[in-house]
PDB file of C-alpha atoms in Angstrom:
ATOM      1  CA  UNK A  11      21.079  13.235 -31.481  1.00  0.00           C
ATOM      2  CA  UNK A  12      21.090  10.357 -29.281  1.00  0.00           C
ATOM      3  CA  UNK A  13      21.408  10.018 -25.456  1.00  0.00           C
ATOM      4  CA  UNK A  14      23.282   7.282 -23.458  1.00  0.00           C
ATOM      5  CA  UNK A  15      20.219   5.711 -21.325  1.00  0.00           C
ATOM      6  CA  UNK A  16      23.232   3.650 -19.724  1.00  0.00           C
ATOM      7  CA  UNK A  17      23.764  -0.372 -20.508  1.00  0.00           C
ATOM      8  CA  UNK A  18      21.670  -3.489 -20.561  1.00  0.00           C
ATOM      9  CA  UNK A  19      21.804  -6.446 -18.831  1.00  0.00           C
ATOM     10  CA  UNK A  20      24.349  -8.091 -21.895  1.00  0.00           C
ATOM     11  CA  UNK A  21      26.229  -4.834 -21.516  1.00  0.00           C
ATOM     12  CA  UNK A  22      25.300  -3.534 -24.228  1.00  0.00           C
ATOM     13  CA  UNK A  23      24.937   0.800 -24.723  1.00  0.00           C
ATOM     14  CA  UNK A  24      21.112   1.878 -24.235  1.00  0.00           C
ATOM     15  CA  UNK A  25      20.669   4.590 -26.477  1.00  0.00           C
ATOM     16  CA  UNK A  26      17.730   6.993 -27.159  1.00  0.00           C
ATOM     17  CA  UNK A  27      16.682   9.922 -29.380  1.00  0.00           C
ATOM     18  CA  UNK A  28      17.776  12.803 -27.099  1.00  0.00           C
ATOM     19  CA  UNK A  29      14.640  14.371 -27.679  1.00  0.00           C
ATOM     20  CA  UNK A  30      12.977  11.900 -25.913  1.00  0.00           C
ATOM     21  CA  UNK A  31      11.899  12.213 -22.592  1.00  0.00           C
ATOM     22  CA  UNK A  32      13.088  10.341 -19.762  1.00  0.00           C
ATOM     23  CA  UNK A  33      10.959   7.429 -18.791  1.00  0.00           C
ATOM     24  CA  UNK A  34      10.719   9.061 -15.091  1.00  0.00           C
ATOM     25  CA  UNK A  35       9.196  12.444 -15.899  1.00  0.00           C
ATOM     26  CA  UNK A  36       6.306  10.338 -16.840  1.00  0.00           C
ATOM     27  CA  UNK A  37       6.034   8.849 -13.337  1.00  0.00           C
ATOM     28  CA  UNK A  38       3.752  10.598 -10.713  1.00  0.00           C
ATOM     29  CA  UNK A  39       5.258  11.516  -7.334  1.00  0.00           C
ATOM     30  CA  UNK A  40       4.260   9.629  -4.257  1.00  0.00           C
ATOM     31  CA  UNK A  41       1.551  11.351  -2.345  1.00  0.00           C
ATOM     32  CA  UNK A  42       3.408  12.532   0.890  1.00  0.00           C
ATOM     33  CA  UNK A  43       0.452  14.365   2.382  1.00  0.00           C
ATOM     34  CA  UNK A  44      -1.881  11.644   2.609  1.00  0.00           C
ATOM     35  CA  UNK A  45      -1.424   9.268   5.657  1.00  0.00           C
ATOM     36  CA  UNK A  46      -4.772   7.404   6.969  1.00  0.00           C
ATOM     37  CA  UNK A  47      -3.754   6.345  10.204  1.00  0.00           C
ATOM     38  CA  UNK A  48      -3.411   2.924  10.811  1.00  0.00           C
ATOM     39  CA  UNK A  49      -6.663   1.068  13.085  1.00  0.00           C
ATOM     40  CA  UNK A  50      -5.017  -2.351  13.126  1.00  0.00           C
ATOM     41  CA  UNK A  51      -2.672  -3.861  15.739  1.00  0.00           C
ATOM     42  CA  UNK A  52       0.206  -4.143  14.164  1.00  0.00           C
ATOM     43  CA  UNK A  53       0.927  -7.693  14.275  1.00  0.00           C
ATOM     44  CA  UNK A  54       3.339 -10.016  12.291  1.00  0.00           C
ATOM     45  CA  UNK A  55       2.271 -13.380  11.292  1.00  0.00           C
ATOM     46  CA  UNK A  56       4.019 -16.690  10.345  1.00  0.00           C
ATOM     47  CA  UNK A  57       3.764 -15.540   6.661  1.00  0.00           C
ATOM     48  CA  UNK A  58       5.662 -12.189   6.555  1.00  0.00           C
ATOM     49  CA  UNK A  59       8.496 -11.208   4.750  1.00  0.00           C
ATOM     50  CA  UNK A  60      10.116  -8.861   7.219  1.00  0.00           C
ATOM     51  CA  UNK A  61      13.205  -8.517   5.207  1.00  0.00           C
ATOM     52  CA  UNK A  62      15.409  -8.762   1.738  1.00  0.00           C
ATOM     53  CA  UNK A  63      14.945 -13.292   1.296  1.00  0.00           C
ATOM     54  CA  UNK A  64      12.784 -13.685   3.911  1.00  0.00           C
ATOM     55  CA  UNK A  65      12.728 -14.166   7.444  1.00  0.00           C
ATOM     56  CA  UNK A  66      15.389 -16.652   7.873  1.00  0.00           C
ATOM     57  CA  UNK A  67      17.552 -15.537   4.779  1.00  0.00           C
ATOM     58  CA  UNK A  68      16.839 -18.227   2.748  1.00  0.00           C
ATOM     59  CA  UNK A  69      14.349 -17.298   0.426  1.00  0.00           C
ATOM     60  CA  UNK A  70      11.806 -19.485   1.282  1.00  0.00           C
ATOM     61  CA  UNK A  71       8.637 -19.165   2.256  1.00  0.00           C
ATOM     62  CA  UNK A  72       6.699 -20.988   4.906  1.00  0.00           C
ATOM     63  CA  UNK A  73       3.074 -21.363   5.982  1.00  0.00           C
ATOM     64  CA  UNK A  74       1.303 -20.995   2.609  1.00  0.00           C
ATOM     65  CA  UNK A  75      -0.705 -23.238   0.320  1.00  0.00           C
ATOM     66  CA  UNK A  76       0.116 -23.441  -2.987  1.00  0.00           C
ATOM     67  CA  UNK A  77      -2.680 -23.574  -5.890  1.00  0.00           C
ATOM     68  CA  UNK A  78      -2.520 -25.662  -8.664  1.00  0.00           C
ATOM     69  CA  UNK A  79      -3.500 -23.488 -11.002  1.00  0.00           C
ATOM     70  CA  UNK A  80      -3.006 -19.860 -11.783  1.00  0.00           C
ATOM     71  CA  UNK A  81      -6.498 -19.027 -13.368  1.00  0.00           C
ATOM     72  CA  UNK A  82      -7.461 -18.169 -10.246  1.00  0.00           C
ATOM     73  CA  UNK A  83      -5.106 -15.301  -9.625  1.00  0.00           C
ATOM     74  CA  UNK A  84      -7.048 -11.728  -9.083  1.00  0.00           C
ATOM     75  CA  UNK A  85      -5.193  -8.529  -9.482  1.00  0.00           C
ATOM     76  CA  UNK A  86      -5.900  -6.878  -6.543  1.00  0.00           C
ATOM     77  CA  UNK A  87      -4.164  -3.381  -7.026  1.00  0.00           C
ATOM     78  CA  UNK A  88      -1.557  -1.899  -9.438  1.00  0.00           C
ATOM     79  CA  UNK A  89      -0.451   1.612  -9.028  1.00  0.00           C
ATOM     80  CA  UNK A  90       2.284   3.836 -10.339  1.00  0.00           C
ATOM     81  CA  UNK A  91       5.807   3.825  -8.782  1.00  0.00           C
ATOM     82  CA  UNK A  92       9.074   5.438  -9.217  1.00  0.00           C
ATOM     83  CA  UNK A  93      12.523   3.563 -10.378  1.00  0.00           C
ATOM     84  CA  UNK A  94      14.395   0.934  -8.354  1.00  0.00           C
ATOM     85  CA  UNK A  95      15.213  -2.642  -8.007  1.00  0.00           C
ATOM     86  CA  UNK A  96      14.022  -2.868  -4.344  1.00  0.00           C
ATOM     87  CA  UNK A  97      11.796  -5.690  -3.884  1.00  0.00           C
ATOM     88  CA  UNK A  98       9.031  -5.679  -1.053  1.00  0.00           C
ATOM     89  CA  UNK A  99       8.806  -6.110   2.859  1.00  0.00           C
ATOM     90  CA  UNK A 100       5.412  -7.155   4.167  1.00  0.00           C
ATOM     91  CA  UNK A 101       5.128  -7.303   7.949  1.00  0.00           C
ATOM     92  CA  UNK A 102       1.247  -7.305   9.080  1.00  0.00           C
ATOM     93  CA  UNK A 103      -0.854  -4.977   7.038  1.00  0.00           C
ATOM     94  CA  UNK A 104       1.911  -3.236   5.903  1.00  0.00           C
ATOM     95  CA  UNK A 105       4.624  -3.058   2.627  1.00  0.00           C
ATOM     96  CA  UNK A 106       7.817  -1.445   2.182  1.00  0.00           C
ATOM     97  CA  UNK A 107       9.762  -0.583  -0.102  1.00  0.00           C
ATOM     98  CA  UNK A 108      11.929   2.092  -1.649  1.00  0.00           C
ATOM     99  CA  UNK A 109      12.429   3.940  -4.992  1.00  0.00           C
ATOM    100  CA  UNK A 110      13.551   6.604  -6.801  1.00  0.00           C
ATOM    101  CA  UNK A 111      11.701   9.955  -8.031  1.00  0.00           C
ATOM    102  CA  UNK A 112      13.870  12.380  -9.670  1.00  0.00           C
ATOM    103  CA  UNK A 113      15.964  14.017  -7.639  1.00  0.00           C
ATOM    104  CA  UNK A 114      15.046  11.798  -4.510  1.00  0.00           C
ATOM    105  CA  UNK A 115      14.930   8.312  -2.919  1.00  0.00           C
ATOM    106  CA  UNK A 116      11.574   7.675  -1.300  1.00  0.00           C
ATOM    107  CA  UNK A 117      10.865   5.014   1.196  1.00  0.00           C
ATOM    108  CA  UNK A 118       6.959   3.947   0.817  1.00  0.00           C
ATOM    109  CA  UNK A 119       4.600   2.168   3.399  1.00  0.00           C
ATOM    110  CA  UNK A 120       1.754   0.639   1.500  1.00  0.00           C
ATOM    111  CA  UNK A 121      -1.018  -1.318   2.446  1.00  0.00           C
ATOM    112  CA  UNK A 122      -0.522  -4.303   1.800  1.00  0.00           C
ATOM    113  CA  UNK A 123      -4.656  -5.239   1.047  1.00  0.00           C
ATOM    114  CA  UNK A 124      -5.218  -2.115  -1.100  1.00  0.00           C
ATOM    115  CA  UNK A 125      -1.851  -0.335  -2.369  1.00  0.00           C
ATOM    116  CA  UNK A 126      -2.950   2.882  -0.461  1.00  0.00           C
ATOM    117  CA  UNK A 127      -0.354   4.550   0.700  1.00  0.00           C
ATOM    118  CA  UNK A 128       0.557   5.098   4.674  1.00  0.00           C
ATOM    119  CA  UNK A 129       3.641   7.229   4.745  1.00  0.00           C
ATOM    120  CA  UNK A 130       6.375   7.793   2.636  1.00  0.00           C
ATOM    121  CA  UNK A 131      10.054   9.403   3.338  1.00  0.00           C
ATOM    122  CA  UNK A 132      12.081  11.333   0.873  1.00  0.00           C
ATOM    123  CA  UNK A 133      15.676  11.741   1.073  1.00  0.00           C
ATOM    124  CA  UNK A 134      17.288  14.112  -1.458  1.00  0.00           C
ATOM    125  CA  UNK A 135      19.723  11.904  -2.802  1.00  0.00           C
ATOM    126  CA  UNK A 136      19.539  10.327  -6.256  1.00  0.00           C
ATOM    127  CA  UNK A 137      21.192   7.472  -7.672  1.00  0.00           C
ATOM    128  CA  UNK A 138      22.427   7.993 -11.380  1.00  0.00           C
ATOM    129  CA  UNK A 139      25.194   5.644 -13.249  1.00  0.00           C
ATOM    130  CA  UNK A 140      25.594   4.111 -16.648  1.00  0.00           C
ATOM    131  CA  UNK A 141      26.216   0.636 -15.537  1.00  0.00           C
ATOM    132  CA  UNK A 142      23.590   0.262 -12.505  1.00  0.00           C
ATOM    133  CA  UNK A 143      20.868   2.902 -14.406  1.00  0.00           C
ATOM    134  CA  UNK A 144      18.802   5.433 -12.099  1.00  0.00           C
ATOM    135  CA  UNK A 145      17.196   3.470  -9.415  1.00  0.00           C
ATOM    136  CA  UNK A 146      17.040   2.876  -5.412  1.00  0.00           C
ATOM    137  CA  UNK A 147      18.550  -0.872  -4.583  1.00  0.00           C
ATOM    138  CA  UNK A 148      17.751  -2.205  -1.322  1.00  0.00           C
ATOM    139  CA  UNK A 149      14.550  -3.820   0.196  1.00  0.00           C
ATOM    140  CA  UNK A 150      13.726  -2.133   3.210  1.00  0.00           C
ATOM    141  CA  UNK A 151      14.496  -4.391   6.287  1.00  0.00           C
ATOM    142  CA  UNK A 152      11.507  -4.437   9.168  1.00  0.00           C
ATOM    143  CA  UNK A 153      13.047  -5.916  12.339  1.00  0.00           C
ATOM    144  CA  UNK A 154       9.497  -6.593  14.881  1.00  0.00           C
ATOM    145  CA  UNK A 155      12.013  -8.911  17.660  1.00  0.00           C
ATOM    146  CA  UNK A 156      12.867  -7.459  20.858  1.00  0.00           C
ATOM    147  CA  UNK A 157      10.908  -4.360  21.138  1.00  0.00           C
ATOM    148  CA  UNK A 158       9.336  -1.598  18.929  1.00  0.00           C
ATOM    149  CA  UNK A 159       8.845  -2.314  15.396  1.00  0.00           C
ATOM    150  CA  UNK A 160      11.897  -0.346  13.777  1.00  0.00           C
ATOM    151  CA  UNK A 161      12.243   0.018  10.147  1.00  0.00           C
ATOM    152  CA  UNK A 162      16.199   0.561   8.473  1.00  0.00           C
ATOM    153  CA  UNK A 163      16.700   1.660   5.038  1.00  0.00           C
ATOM    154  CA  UNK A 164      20.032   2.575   3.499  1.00  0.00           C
ATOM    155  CA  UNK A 165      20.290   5.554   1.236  1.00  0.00           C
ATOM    156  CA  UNK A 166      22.932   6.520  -1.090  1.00  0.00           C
TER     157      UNK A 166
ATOM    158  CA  UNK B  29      25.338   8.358   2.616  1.00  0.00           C
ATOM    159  CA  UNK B  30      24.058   6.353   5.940  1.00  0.00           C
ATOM    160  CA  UNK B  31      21.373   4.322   7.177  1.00  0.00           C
ATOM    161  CA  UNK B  32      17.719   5.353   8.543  1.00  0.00           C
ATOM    162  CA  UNK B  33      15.265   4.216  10.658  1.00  0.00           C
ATOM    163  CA  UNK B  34      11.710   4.811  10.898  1.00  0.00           C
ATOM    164  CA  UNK B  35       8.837   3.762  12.919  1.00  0.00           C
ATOM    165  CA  UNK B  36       6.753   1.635  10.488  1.00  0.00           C
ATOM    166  CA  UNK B  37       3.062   3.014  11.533  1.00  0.00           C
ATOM    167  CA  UNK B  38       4.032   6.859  11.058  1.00  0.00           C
ATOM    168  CA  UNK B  39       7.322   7.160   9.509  1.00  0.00           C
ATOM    169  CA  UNK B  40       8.469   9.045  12.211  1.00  0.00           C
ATOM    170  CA  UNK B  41      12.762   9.014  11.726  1.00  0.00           C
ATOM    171  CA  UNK B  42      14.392   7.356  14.881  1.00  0.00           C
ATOM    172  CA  UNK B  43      18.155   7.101  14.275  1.00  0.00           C
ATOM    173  CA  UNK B  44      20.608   7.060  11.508  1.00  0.00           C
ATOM    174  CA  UNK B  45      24.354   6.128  11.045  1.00  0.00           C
ATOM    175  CA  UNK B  46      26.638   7.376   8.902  1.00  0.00           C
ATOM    176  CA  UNK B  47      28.377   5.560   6.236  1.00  0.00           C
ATOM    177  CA  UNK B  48      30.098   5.371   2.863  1.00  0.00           C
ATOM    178  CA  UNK B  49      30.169   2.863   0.342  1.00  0.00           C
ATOM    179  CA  UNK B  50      32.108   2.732  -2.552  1.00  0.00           C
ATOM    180  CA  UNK B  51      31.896   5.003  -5.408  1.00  0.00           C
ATOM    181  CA  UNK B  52      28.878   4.523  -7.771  1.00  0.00           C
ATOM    182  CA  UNK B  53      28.285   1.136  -5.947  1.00  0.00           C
ATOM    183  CA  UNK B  54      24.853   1.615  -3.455  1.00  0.00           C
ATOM    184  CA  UNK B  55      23.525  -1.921  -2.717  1.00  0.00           C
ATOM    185  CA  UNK B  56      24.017  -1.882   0.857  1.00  0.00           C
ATOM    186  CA  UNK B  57      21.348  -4.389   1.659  1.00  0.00           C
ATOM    187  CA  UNK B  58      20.443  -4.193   5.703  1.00  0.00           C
ATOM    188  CA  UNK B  59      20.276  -7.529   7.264  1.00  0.00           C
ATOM    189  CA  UNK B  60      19.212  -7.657  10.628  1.00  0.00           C
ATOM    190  CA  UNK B  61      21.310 -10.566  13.254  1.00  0.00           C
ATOM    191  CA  UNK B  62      19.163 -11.485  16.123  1.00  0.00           C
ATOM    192  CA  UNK B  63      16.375  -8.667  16.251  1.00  0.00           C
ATOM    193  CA  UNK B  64      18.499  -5.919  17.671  1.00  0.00           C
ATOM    194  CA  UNK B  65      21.750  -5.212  15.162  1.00  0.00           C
ATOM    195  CA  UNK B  66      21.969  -4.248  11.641  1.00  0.00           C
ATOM    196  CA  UNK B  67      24.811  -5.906   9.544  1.00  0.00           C
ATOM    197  CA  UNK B  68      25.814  -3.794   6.773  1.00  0.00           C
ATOM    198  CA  UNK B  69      28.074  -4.546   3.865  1.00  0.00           C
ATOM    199  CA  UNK B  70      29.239  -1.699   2.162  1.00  0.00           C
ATOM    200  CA  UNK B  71      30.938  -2.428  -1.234  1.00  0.00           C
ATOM    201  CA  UNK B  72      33.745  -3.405  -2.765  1.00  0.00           C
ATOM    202  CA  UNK B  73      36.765  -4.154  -1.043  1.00  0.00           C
ATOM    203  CA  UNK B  74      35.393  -2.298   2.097  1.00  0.00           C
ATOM    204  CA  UNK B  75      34.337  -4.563   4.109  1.00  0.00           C
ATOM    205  CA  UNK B  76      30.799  -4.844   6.483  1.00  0.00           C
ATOM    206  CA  UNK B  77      29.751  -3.566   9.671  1.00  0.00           C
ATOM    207  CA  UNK B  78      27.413  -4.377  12.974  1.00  0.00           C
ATOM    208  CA  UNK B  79      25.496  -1.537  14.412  1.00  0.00           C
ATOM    209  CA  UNK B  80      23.496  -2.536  17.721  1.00  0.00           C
ATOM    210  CA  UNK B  81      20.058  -0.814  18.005  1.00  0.00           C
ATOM    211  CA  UNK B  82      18.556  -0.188  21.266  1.00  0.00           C
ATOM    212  CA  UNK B  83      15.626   1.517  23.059  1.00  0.00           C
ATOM    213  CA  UNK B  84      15.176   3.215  26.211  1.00  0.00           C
ATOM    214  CA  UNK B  85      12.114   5.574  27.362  1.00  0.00           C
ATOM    215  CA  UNK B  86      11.516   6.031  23.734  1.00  0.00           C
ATOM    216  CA  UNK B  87      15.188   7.367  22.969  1.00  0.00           C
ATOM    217  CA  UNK B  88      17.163   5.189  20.338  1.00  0.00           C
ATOM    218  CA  UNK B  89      20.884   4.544  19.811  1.00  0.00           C
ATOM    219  CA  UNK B  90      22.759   2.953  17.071  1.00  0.00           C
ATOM    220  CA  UNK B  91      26.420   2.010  17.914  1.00  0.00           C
ATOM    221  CA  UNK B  92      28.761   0.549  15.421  1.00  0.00           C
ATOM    222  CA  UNK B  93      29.919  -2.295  17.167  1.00  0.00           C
ATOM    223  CA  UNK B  94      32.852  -3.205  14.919  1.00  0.00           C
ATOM    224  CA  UNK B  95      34.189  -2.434  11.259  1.00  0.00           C
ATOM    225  CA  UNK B  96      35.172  -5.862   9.496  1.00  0.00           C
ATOM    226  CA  UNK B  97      37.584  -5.041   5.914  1.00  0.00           C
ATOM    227  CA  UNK B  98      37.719  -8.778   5.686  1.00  0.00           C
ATOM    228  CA  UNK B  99      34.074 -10.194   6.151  1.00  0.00           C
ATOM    229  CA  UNK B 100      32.380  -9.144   3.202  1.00  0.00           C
ATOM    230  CA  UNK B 101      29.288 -10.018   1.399  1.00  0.00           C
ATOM    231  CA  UNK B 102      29.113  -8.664  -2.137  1.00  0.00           C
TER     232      UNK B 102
END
């Protein structure tokens, strides 16, 4: 009658009617086909986040104002995603980031401005445990020094 | 298991390496040392490893420079 959804952050069991449906079958699958090509130089600025705390591993970020308030805050774009506790790397024009879509682990380049998506890569591996949950971990590094941009993920 | 590389305009795969990490742990978090190498830790208990990156008339290469058991960051 019920299903073990796995634990919670407390560690306590997660459980749901089994006739439920999993929260993912819900979730659309990223749009491999479309891929606008990209008009802009790709150039990195002061204020990118090329990798998992920043660009000098310390979680902070430079080269910004802060405002005082937060009534001015606009959502821009929201848009449906797969599981995973990968944050986001934003070099340029560009995010990346990486989830998980049943039976796969996709890594997604968005535009930054609009949430569009620019090219995603599925591997056919799939993350499943009781104590971690269903998900794809890492934020995908960009690395722009030395020569060609070059983007690493890690995959289960 | 392993790590990819893409080129970030198109995708495109350039290279992977070949890893494992430990059972039902997967938070090998890249971080990348001085633009050209790609430190990986790889669980519990197994330590971390450096894999240089380089480019040459558009061929890439990723070499596992050394395999720590002792340095590790999770």
């Amino acid at each position: 009658m019920f299903r073990l959804q796995g634990f919670s952050g407390g560690f306590g069991p997660a459980l749901v009617f089994g006739w439920q449906k999993p929260i993912e079958a819900e979730r659309p699958v990223a749009n491999s086909g479309v891929s606008p090509p990209l008009s802009e130089a790709y150039q990195s600025t002061e204020t990118d986040w090329p990798e998992f705390r920043g660009p000098n591993h310390d979680g902070v970020v430079r080269g910004i104002e802060y405002s005082e308030t937060w009534l001015d805050l606009e959502l821009r774009w929201r848009i449906p995603i797969g599981e995973g506790w990968s944050s986001f790397c934003v070099v340029g024009p560009m995010a990346f980031t990486q989830w998980q879509e049943y039976e796969s682990q996709v890594t997604v380049c968005l535009r930054a401005a609009s949430g569009v998506e620019v090219w995603c890569n599925e591997d056919k591996v799939r993350f499943d445990e009781a104590m971690g949950g269903r998900r794809a971990t890492r934020s995908p590094p960009v690395a722009l020094r030395n020569f060609r941009p070059l983007l690493a993920q890690s995959r289960s | 298991m392993g790590i990819d590389a893409h080129h970030p305009e198109s995708g495109k795969p350039l290279w992977n390496h070949a890893f494992t990490t430990s059972p039902k742990i997967c938070v090998a978090q890249p971080g990348i040392v001085d633009g050209s190498s790609i430190l990986l830790s790889l669980g519990y208990g197994l330590g971390s490893i450096l894999i240089d990156v380089e480019e040459k008339d558009g061929t890439w290469t990723a070499k596992e420079r050394w395999n720590c058991r002792r340095l590790t960051l999770i």
